[in-house]
Amino acid sequence: MKIAVMGYGTIGSGVVDVLRINRDKIAQRAGEPIEVKYILDLRDFPGDPMENYIVHDYQTIVNDPEIGIVVETMGGVEPAYTFVKAMLEADKQVATSNKNLVAAKGAELIKIAREHNVNFQFEASVGGGIPIIRPLNKCLTADEIEEITGILNGTTNYMLTKMADEGADFDAVLKDAQAKGYAEKDPTADIEGHDPCRKIAILTSLVCGQQVDFEDIHCEGITSITPEDFKYAEVMNRSIKLLASSRKAGGSYSCMVAPFMIDSNHPLSGVNGVFNGIFVHGNVLGDAMFYGSGAGKLPTASAVVADIVDMTKHKNTNIYIDWKPEKLELVDYKDSRNRFFVRTVSDKESIAGAFGTVSYVDAGIAGEIGFTTEEMTEAEFEKAAAQIEVRNRIRLG
């Protein structure tokens, strides 16, 4: 099997490394050797072992009938979409790690692949090295998936873990994450929750079989979380995690990305550092957890290579993925129900007047009151919160 890799950055070079490191085992599992013929990149790589494989025009790959599988690790929607579409239309199978592309164009590319009797696979687009796409498509097809909740971003999980362990503030842990290479120079996609938002949109699309637009998902990041919040969490025996959640609600789904204070007994409570965890609840399966390296060069490349092996074994066979282009209208997040932890400088009389019955939490922080609410809708919370002065609020999970 001759393949091409589009994008020779961290993940693309990792794919080449994995194919070399585990060459014999991969050939055994795929049923034939897998060889890289081209690497598409704007740059040249003088001195790199793969420098003679570099090409600069994607049409070189499109027009070569020897290429059976193309790996896309460029990132972004364009030109990745144009290139991938051309590969599928040339009857070449495609594996990608690109969550932006899959979230925006997944349904369309799956449809094109089906029409050309090839495959478009994207295991590495969610959860890095953690297998979750294939389990949803193959292992859990007997289930009605009622909930998927995940820690789907290693950068923010590392930052929140460090804040909890060291009492450091947000700006300090962000600088540390950038220094260690966990956070980008522009960390917006991570710290504002956009990255896990795209990932939960992909997972929800696969579960419901329709297009879920990430722009429709209510999304909050971790920029408002402070060391004081962790003091309250410790008193309550809870941890603060950025969760991407999708729950079945009637004929649709309720989706959200936001920080939650989760109980120490919750399966995701012990997922720390740069690790990811994905909790799945099915109506016959019950609870299941997927845990591991959610990012990184070789773990993510491992998931891409697994797709390459799967597609090598399924030449001339389209592996059905139920993801139609028709859009699913999500439940309005304001109708979703949660309990909330609140920090306020208002007095107890005002709190009772706004929220009724609450439970107070004392973390020894002068000048403010912490409390938890009863379960209520987001809309009811907003109405009550407008009656007091709120310093911060975090949902309880």
XYZ file of N, CA, C and O in Angstrom, residues 171-357:
748
model
N -2.996 33.151 35.089
C -1.944 33.681 34.218
C -0.630 32.922 34.404
O 0.087 32.657 33.435
N -0.326 32.556 35.651
C 0.927 31.834 35.940
C 0.916 30.448 35.312
O 1.919 30.021 34.714
N -0.199 29.732 35.424
C -0.226 28.365 34.869
C -0.294 28.392 33.338
O 0.220 27.486 32.689
N -0.880 29.449 32.760
C -0.879 29.563 31.299
C 0.549 29.750 30.784
O 0.971 29.090 29.826
N 1.324 30.630 31.450
C 2.728 30.826 31.048
C 3.506 29.526 31.174
O 4.334 29.191 30.316
N 3.252 28.779 32.243
C 3.932 27.495 32.452
C 3.569 26.500 31.344
O 4.443 25.807 30.807
N 2.281 26.444 30.990
C 1.827 25.521 29.938
C 2.448 25.891 28.593
O 2.820 25.010 27.807
N 2.584 27.186 28.336
C 3.219 27.624 27.080
C 4.704 27.281 27.075
O 5.245 26.827 26.066
N 5.359 27.466 28.222
C 6.792 27.163 28.323
C 7.065 25.674 28.099
O 8.091 25.298 27.530
N 6.123 24.821 28.524
C 6.301 23.375 28.380
C 5.816 22.863 27.011
O 5.914 21.667 26.744
N 5.247 23.750 26.206
C 4.773 23.338 24.883
C 3.381 22.744 24.887
O 2.911 22.232 23.872
N 2.663 22.818 26.019
C 1.297 22.292 26.097
C 0.281 23.289 25.540
O -0.801 22.902 25.099
N 0.619 24.584 25.614
C -0.288 25.626 25.122
C 0.376 26.380 23.977
O 1.588 26.608 23.986
N -0.421 26.763 22.991
C 0.078 27.523 21.849
C 0.398 28.958 22.275
O -0.036 29.430 23.321
N 1.162 29.633 21.401
C 1.428 31.058 21.643
C 0.106 31.817 21.743
O -0.060 32.693 22.580
N -0.828 31.497 20.834
C -2.207 32.007 20.956
C -3.072 30.864 21.501
O -3.457 29.968 20.749
N -3.367 30.878 22.806
C -4.042 29.741 23.434
C -5.569 29.808 23.388
O -6.247 29.007 24.034
N -6.107 30.737 22.603
C -7.558 31.006 22.645
C -8.399 29.755 22.442
O -9.358 29.516 23.182
N -8.064 28.940 21.436
C -8.890 27.760 21.121
C -8.999 26.811 22.304
O -10.030 26.168 22.506
N -7.940 26.746 23.109
C -7.958 25.869 24.285
C -8.676 26.534 25.461
O -9.665 26.006 25.969
N -8.178 27.685 25.888
C -8.666 28.263 27.147
C -10.096 28.786 27.047
O -10.780 28.915 28.062
N -10.570 29.084 25.826
C -11.962 29.521 25.655
C -12.899 28.353 25.324
O -14.095 28.556 25.096
N -12.351 27.133 25.249
C -13.197 25.953 25.066
C -13.548 25.612 23.639
O -14.316 24.686 23.383
N -12.989 26.329 22.640
C -13.362 26.080 21.239
C -12.902 24.707 20.765
O -13.588 24.052 19.975
N -11.741 24.267 21.240
C -11.205 22.961 20.832
C -12.108 21.808 21.306
O -12.577 21.013 20.481
N -12.410 21.691 22.602
C -13.332 20.620 23.014
C -14.733 20.771 22.453
O -15.449 19.785 22.292
N -15.125 22.002 22.125
C -16.445 22.228 21.535
C -16.554 21.538 20.179
O -17.562 20.876 19.875
N -15.516 21.643 19.345
C -15.519 20.958 18.054
C -15.546 19.442 18.246
O -16.209 18.709 17.511
N -14.827 18.970 19.250
C -14.742 17.525 19.477
C -16.075 16.940 19.951
O -16.489 15.872 19.496
N -16.783 17.645 20.832
C -18.077 17.114 21.297
C -19.114 17.228 20.178
O -20.043 16.410 20.091
N -18.945 18.197 19.271
C -19.830 18.287 18.101
C -19.644 17.063 17.207
O -20.623 16.483 16.709
N -18.386 16.636 17.014
C -18.109 15.443 16.208
C -18.721 14.211 16.855
O -19.407 13.415 16.192
N -18.501 14.035 18.156
C -19.025 12.854 18.848
C -20.547 12.824 18.822
O -21.154 11.766 18.619
N -21.176 13.978 19.023
C -22.643 14.032 19.015
C -23.183 13.728 17.620
O -24.187 13.034 17.463
N -22.512 14.236 16.584
C -22.917 13.943 15.206
C -22.904 12.445 14.940
O -23.813 11.894 14.307
N -21.875 11.756 15.427
C -21.766 10.312 15.221
C -22.839 9.552 15.991
O -23.381 8.555 15.515
N -23.152 10.030 17.188
C -24.136 9.353 18.032
C -25.547 9.512 17.481
O -26.342 8.566 17.475
N -25.864 10.709 16.967
C -27.232 10.963 16.498
C -27.380 10.738 14.997
O -28.498 10.672 14.485
N -26.250 10.638 14.267
C -26.307 10.384 12.825
C -26.645 11.592 11.990
O -26.964 11.473 10.799
N -26.583 12.795 12.584
C -26.856 14.033 11.850
C -25.770 15.054 12.132
O -24.968 14.893 13.064
N -25.769 16.135 11.354
C -24.775 17.187 11.531
C -25.097 18.016 12.774
O -26.190 18.571 12.899
N -24.145 18.113 13.677
C -24.239 19.012 14.828
C -23.183 20.101 14.633
O -21.992 19.816 14.569
N -23.624 21.342 14.517
C -22.704 22.463 14.299
C -22.133 22.934 15.633
O -22.895 23.242 16.566
N -20.813 23.005 15.714
C -20.195 23.409 16.985
C -20.578 24.835 17.357
O -20.621 25.184 18.541
N -20.912 25.667 16.369
C -21.318 27.051 16.668
C -22.614 27.096 17.467
O -22.913 28.103 18.116
N -23.406 26.011 17.418
C -24.685 25.973 18.138
C -24.527 25.522 19.590
O -25.505 25.512 20.350
N -23.320 25.121 19.980
C -23.095 24.580 21.324
C -22.668 25.699 22.260
O -21.737 26.461 21.956
N -23.337 25.798 23.413
C -22.952 26.806 24.409
C -21.560 26.466 24.935
O -21.299 25.350 25.380
N -20.665 27.444 24.878
C -19.252 27.171 25.154
C -18.681 28.219 26.104
O -18.772 29.418 25.852
N -18.098 27.754 27.207
C -17.382 28.611 28.150
C -15.997 28.022 28.393
O -15.848 26.802 28.432
N -15.021 28.894 28.574
C -13.667 28.419 28.852
C -13.333 28.478 30.323
O -14.218 28.486 31.181
N -12.024 28.542 30.623
C -11.583 28.473 32.030
C -10.978 29.783 32.510
O -10.408 29.838 33.602
N -11.107 30.853 31.714
C -10.416 32.102 32.048
C -10.935 32.761 33.330
O -10.225 33.569 33.927
N -12.157 32.407 33.758
C -12.704 33.033 34.972
C -12.412 32.223 36.243
O -12.777 32.635 37.345
N -11.745 31.079 36.099
C -11.473 30.231 37.271
C -10.303 30.812 38.066
O -9.270 31.186 37.504
N -10.467 30.874 39.396
C -9.464 31.498 40.267
C -9.002 30.509 41.345
O -9.674 29.498 41.609
N -7.872 30.810 42.021
C -7.428 29.957 43.132
C -8.491 29.828 44.232
O -8.582 28.775 44.881
N -9.290 30.887 44.428
C -10.342 30.819 45.457
C -11.373 29.732 45.136
O -11.889 29.049 46.033
N -11.680 29.563 43.843
C -12.630 28.516 43.447
C -12.132 27.137 43.883
O -12.911 26.284 44.313
N -10.814 26.926 43.780
C -10.255 25.625 44.164
C -10.295 25.417 45.678
O -10.382 24.274 46.138
N -10.234 26.503 46.441
C -10.358 26.379 47.902
C -11.751 25.872 48.272
O -11.902 25.002 49.140
N -12.763 26.416 47.618
C -14.133 25.922 47.844
C -14.263 24.465 47.373
O -14.873 23.637 48.055
N -13.700 24.167 46.221
C -13.787 22.803 45.682
C -13.176 21.798 46.658
O -13.721 20.703 46.869
N -12.054 22.176 47.276
C -11.394 21.271 48.222
C -12.279 20.997 49.434
O -12.417 19.850 49.873
N -12.917 22.045 49.933
C -13.832 21.890 51.073
C -14.999 20.968 50.704
O -15.479 20.172 51.522
N -15.445 21.060 49.457
C -16.598 20.275 48.992
C -16.204 18.889 48.483
O -17.066 18.137 48.024
N -14.890 18.565 48.538
C -14.384 17.279 48.033
C -14.719 17.114 46.551
O -15.165 16.062 46.106
N -14.470 18.180 45.820
C -14.732 18.182 44.388
C -13.493 18.660 43.631
O -12.591 19.267 44.227
N -13.455 18.377 42.326
C -12.398 18.908 41.462
C -13.050 19.728 40.357
O -14.215 19.501 40.008
N -12.299 20.692 39.826
C -12.815 21.555 38.754
C -12.236 21.076 37.427
O -11.017 20.998 37.267
N -13.110 20.739 36.504
C -12.703 20.225 35.194
C -13.478 20.954 34.095
O -14.645 21.294 34.284
N -12.815 21.151 32.960
C -13.519 21.678 31.787
C -14.139 20.487 31.062
O -13.423 19.652 30.497
N -15.472 20.401 31.107
C -16.172 19.255 30.528
C -16.880 19.643 29.235
O -17.496 20.708 29.145
N -16.782 18.758 28.266
C -17.591 18.852 27.043
C -18.633 17.757 27.150
O -18.290 16.578 27.258
N -19.891 18.153 27.154
C -20.943 17.197 27.491
C -22.056 17.190 26.449
O -22.412 18.226 25.894
N -22.579 15.993 26.197
C -23.701 15.816 25.275
C -24.664 14.818 25.898
O -24.272 13.683 26.196
N -25.902 15.232 26.108
C -26.897 14.354 26.726
C -28.148 14.279 25.861
O -28.602 15.298 25.338
N -28.679 13.092 25.741
C -29.922 12.910 24.993
C -31.052 13.598 25.734
O -31.183 13.468 26.955
N -31.850 14.365 25.013
C -32.971 15.099 25.614
C -34.152 15.014 24.660
O -34.207 15.721 23.655
N -35.071 14.083 24.937
C -36.200 13.868 24.033
C -35.689 13.359 22.698
O -34.922 12.413 22.627
N -36.084 14.045 21.614
C -35.648 13.631 20.284
C -34.372 14.317 19.830
O -33.979 14.200 18.679
N -33.710 15.023 20.741
C -32.500 15.745 20.367
C -31.434 15.549 21.442
O -31.501 14.615 22.238
N -30.452 16.452 21.446
C -29.372 16.399 22.429
C -29.143 17.780 23.019
O -29.362 18.796 22.359
N -28.714 17.792 24.269
C -28.329 19.020 24.950
C -26.814 18.997 25.095
O -26.268 18.066 25.692
N -26.132 19.993 24.529
C -24.668 20.006 24.517
C -24.139 21.265 25.188
O -24.740 22.333 25.092
N -22.981 21.124 25.825
C -22.374 22.264 26.500
C -20.893 22.004 26.730
O -20.484 20.860 26.946
N -20.095 23.067 26.682
C -18.706 23.029 27.133
C -18.564 24.095 28.207
O -18.853 25.266 27.963
N -18.137 23.690 29.399
C -18.022 24.638 30.513
C -17.256 23.983 31.663
O -17.187 22.757 31.757
N -16.678 24.803 32.564
C -16.078 24.235 33.771
C -17.168 23.681 34.695
O -18.240 24.285 34.838
N -16.903 22.542 35.285
C -17.797 21.925 36.267
C -17.003 21.571 37.517
O -15.827 21.211 37.431
N -17.662 21.662 38.666
C -17.129 21.087 39.895
C -17.705 19.685 40.011
O -18.916 19.535 40.206
N -16.855 18.670 39.866
C -17.370 17.302 39.886
C -16.956 16.596 41.171
O -15.875 16.820 41.706
N -17.847 15.749 41.665
C -17.622 15.006 42.897
C -16.420 14.079 42.748
O -16.129 13.587 41.655
N -15.742 13.809 43.838
C -14.546 12.951 43.804
C -14.870 11.533 43.351
O -13.989 10.792 42.929
N -16.145 11.131 43.435
C -16.542 9.794 42.975
C -16.800 9.733 41.466
O -16.980 8.650 40.915
N -16.855 10.889 40.809
C -17.132 10.902 39.372
C -15.971 10.251 38.618
O -14.801 10.467 38.967
N -16.259 9.438 37.590
C -15.180 8.764 36.849
C -14.128 9.708 36.273
O -12.980 9.314 36.079
N -14.501 10.963 35.977
C -13.554 11.900 35.370
C -12.741 12.687 36.400
O -11.821 13.421 36.034
N -13.082 12.511 37.682
C -12.433 13.306 38.725
C -10.926 13.078 38.793
O -10.154 13.995 39.056
N -10.501 11.843 38.542
C -9.082 11.510 38.651
C -8.295 11.674 37.367
O -7.131 11.270 37.296
N -8.907 12.269 36.325
C -8.196 12.502 35.059
C -7.443 13.821 35.191
O -8.036 14.895 35.176
N -6.111 13.727 35.339
C -5.309 14.904 35.655
C -4.213 15.143 34.621
O -3.955 14.302 33.761
N -3.576 16.312 34.742
C -2.475 16.648 33.851
C -2.939 16.763 32.412
O -4.044 17.238 32.137
N -2.101 16.319 31.476
C -2.427 16.459 30.051
C -3.287 15.304 29.541
O -3.598 15.236 28.355
N -3.690 14.398 30.437
C -4.504 13.265 30.013
C -5.938 13.693 29.713
O -6.429 14.701 30.228
N -6.596 12.897 28.866
C -8.008 13.078 28.533
C -8.796 11.885 29.041
O -8.248 10.786 29.191
N -10.073 12.096 29.287
C -10.966 11.002 29.642
C -12.323 11.245 29.021
O -12.780 12.397 28.934
N -12.967 10.173 28.551
C -14.288 10.288 27.928
C -15.211 9.277 28.589
O -14.962 8.067 28.560
N -16.275 9.785 29.209
C -17.267 8.960 29.890
C -18.467 8.781 28.962
O -18.986 9.757 28.414
N -18.869 7.539 28.763
C -20.006 7.223 27.882
C -21.029 6.419 28.672
O -20.678 5.476 29.383
N -22.305 6.824 28.531
C -23.391 6.057 29.147
C -24.358 5.600 28.062
O -24.898 6.415 27.310
N -24.540 4.297 27.951
C -25.495 3.732 27.004
C -26.658 3.090 27.721
O -26.532 2.672 28.883
N -27.806 2.984 27.042
C -29.002 2.484 27.730
C -28.907 0.992 28.057
O -29.585 0.510 28.956
N -28.057 0.247 27.341
C -27.861 -1.159 27.721
C -26.442 -1.414 28.231
O -26.223 -2.264 29.081
N -25.468 -0.659 27.748
C -24.090 -0.789 28.223
C -23.946 -0.339 29.669
O -23.232 -0.945 30.464
N -24.661 0.735 30.033
C -24.380 1.410 31.300
C -23.214 2.352 31.106
O -23.098 3.012 30.071
N -22.303 2.391 32.088
C -21.192 3.344 32.058
C -19.923 2.723 31.482
O -19.614 1.554 31.753
N -19.168 3.520 30.714
C -17.854 3.107 30.218
C -16.952 4.333 30.223
O -17.411 5.468 30.101
N -15.640 4.082 30.395
C -14.655 5.166 30.413
C -13.528 4.876 29.435
O -13.043 3.754 29.362
N -13.137 5.895 28.697
C -11.988 5.821 27.799
C -10.970 6.846 28.309
O -11.309 8.021 28.469
N -9.743 6.393 28.547
C -8.762 7.245 29.223
C -7.401 7.089 28.561
O -7.030 5.977 28.161
N -6.654 8.182 28.418
C -5.305 8.061 27.873
C -4.749 9.388 27.410
O -5.250 10.460 27.783
N -3.708 9.305 26.573
C -3.045 10.506 26.054
C -3.933 11.141 24.993
O -4.138 10.567 23.924
N -4.443 12.324 25.300
C -5.390 12.973 24.403
C -4.750 13.812 23.327
O -5.430 14.395 22.498
N -3.437 13.908 23.353
C -2.710 14.691 22.346
C -1.284 14.165 22.307
O -0.985 13.126 22.870
N -0.426 14.901 21.616
C 0.967 14.486 21.525
C 1.266 13.837 20.192
O 0.394 13.245 19.557
N 2.521 13.931 19.780
C 2.952 13.495 18.457
C 2.656 12.017 18.199
O 1.901 11.664 17.294
N 3.227 11.132 18.995
C 3.111 9.704 18.710
C 1.757 9.116 19.090
O 1.225 8.290 18.341
N 1.138 9.502 20.245
C -0.205 8.971 20.522
C -1.222 9.309 19.432
O -1.998 8.448 19.008
N -1.210 10.573 18.961
C -2.144 10.968 17.900
C -1.814 10.248 16.596
O -2.700 9.754 15.890
N -0.511 10.161 16.277
C -0.092 9.457 15.066
C -0.491 7.990 15.118
O -0.849 7.398 14.093
N -0.454 7.393 16.303
C -0.869 5.998 16.470
C -2.310 5.797 16.026
O -2.645 4.809 15.351
N -3.182 6.753 16.375
C -4.596 6.665 15.973
C -4.751 6.832 14.463
O -5.588 6.176 13.837
N -3.938 7.718 13.854
C -3.978 7.898 12.393
C -3.557 6.606 11.699
O -4.206 6.149 10.745
N -2.484 6.002 12.186
C -1.987 4.768 11.563
C -3.005 3.633 11.716
O -3.155 2.799 10.819
N -3.726 3.613 12.834
C -4.791 2.604 12.998
C -5.839 2.749 11.901
O -6.339 1.745 11.366
N -6.160 3.993 11.527
C -7.087 4.221 10.409
C -6.484 3.730 9.090
O -7.177 3.144 8.249
N -5.185 3.974 8.897
C -4.510 3.512 7.670
C -4.604 1.994 7.562
O -4.922 1.445 6.502
N -4.337 1.299 8.674
C -4.406 -0.170 8.687
C -5.826 -0.637 8.372
O -6.039 -1.538 7.553
N -6.814 0.004 9.004
C -8.220 -0.370 8.793
C -8.606 -0.203 7.317
O -9.265 -1.059 6.726
N -8.168 0.886 6.720
C -8.525 1.159 5.320
C -7.750 0.262 4.353
O -8.263 -0.093 3.295
N -6.531 -0.117 4.721
C -5.773 -1.066 3.898
C -6.494 -2.412 3.850
O -6.552 -3.075 2.806
N -7.065 -2.795 4.971
C -7.802 -4.067 5.049
C -9.154 -3.991 4.350
O -9.776 -5.018 4.087
N -9.632 -2.775 4.089
C -10.960 -2.606 3.498
C -10.881 -1.896 2.143
O -11.723 -1.046 1.835
N -9.878 -2.257 1.339
C -9.807 -1.683 -0.016
C -11.081 -2.035 -0.784
O -11.600 -3.152 -0.668
N -11.588 -1.067 -1.548
C -12.787 -1.273 -2.377
C -14.028 -1.600 -1.556
O -14.975 -2.198 -2.061
N -14.014 -1.215 -0.286
C -15.178 -1.427 0.587
C -15.409 -0.171 1.417
O -14.525 0.246 2.174
N -16.575 0.430 1.277
C -16.895 1.590 2.101
C -17.390 1.117 3.463
O -18.341 0.344 3.554
N -16.700 1.574 4.521
C -17.114 1.270 5.895
C -18.171 2.297 6.286
O -17.869 3.489 6.402
N -19.403 1.841 6.496
C -20.519 2.775 6.688
C -20.366 3.569 7.988
O -20.117 3.000 9.060
N -20.477 4.876 7.881
C -20.521 5.771 9.045
C -21.829 6.549 8.961
O -22.103 7.212 7.958
N -22.622 6.467 10.007
C -23.939 7.112 10.017
C -23.804 8.570 10.468
O -23.842 8.876 11.657
N -23.580 9.450 9.502
C -23.466 10.891 9.785
C -23.991 11.619 8.558
O -23.281 11.831 7.597
N -25.276 11.961 8.610
C -25.921 12.602 7.458
C -25.738 14.122 7.527
O -25.622 14.687 8.614
N -25.751 14.794 6.378
C -25.553 16.252 6.367
C -26.708 17.041 6.996
O -26.527 18.214 7.329
N -27.908 16.415 7.133
C -29.046 17.151 7.695
C -28.731 17.597 9.123
O -28.300 16.808 9.949
N -29.001 18.868 9.392
C -28.604 19.449 10.673
C -29.568 19.058 11.798
O -30.782 19.061 11.617
N -28.996 18.740 12.966
C -29.796 18.486 14.166
C -29.943 19.786 14.946
O -28.949 20.467 15.226
N -31.166 20.130 15.275
C -31.405 21.298 16.129
C -31.233 20.866 17.586
O -31.980 20.034 18.090
N -30.235 21.412 18.234
C -29.973 21.066 19.634
C -30.999 21.712 20.553
O -31.614 22.727 20.220
N -31.155 21.103 21.728
C -32.003 21.697 22.760
C -31.342 22.999 23.227
O -30.120 23.066 23.389
N -32.120 24.044 23.415
C -31.600 25.323 23.912
C -30.940 25.087 25.269
O -31.561 24.546 26.186
N -29.677 25.503 25.399
C -28.956 25.231 26.646
C -29.643 25.887 27.856
O -29.507 25.416 28.982
N -30.415 26.941 27.613
C -31.093 27.611 28.738
C -32.178 26.735 29.369
O -32.645 26.998 30.470
N -32.577 25.688 28.634
C -33.560 24.742 29.188
C -32.902 23.583 29.932
O -33.592 22.781 30.560
N -31.556 23.466 29.836
C -30.881 22.367 30.529
C -30.837 22.645 32.026
O -30.809 23.795 32.469
N -30.840 21.575 32.811
C -30.940 21.702 34.267
C -29.605 21.354 34.921
O -28.956 20.373 34.577
N -29.210 22.186 35.879
C -27.969 21.970 36.635
C -28.122 22.498 38.046
O -29.020 23.292 38.332
N -27.220 22.039 38.913
C -27.007 22.721 40.188
C -25.786 23.614 40.019
O -24.942 23.364 39.177
N -25.703 24.657 40.824
C -24.636 25.634 40.659
C -23.943 25.916 41.988
O -24.590 25.953 43.039
N -22.631 26.140 41.925
C -21.886 26.715 43.040
C -21.698 28.193 42.734
O -21.331 28.559 41.606
N -21.950 29.040 43.733
C -21.913 30.493 43.530
C -21.066 31.147 44.616
O -21.158 30.776 45.794
N -20.250 32.122 44.209
C -19.542 33.002 45.158
C -20.124 34.404 45.022
O -20.265 34.911 43.908
N -20.450 35.016 46.158
C -21.096 36.326 46.122
C -20.639 37.195 47.290
O -20.180 36.678 48.322
N -20.783 38.513 47.116
C -20.544 39.445 48.224
C -21.876 39.903 48.811
O -21.905 40.718 49.743
N -22.977 39.400 48.289
C -24.301 39.746 48.826
C -24.543 39.004 50.141
O -23.878 38.005 50.445
N -25.525 39.476 50.925
C -25.790 38.839 52.226
C -26.754 37.666 52.076
O -27.364 37.461 51.019
N -26.904 36.899 53.181
C -27.702 35.677 53.136
C -29.181 35.960 52.876
O -29.866 35.156 52.238
N -29.644 37.088 53.338
C -31.059 37.452 53.108
C -31.315 37.637 51.608
O -32.305 37.145 51.064
N -30.397 38.331 50.949
C -30.525 38.533 49.489
C -30.424 37.216 48.741
O -31.152 36.979 47.769
N -29.515 36.345 49.201
C -29.339 35.033 48.569
C -30.619 34.216 48.665
O -31.099 33.647 47.675
N -31.206 34.187 49.866
C -32.443 33.428 50.083
C -33.580 34.002 49.253
O -34.402 33.256 48.691
N -33.620 35.326 49.150
C -34.661 35.962 48.359
C -34.568 35.616 46.886
O -35.585 35.476 46.194
N -33.334 35.460 46.392
C -33.136 35.182 44.973
C -33.245 33.699 44.657
O -33.851 33.310 43.660
N -32.676 32.841 45.521
C -32.534 31.424 45.191
C -33.370 30.479 46.053
O -33.454 29.288 45.751
N -33.983 30.992 47.134
C -34.723 30.076 48.010
C -33.756 29.233 48.822
O -32.800 29.741 49.410
N -33.959 27.927 48.830
C -33.134 27.023 49.633
C -31.762 26.830 48.995
O -31.659 26.443 47.827
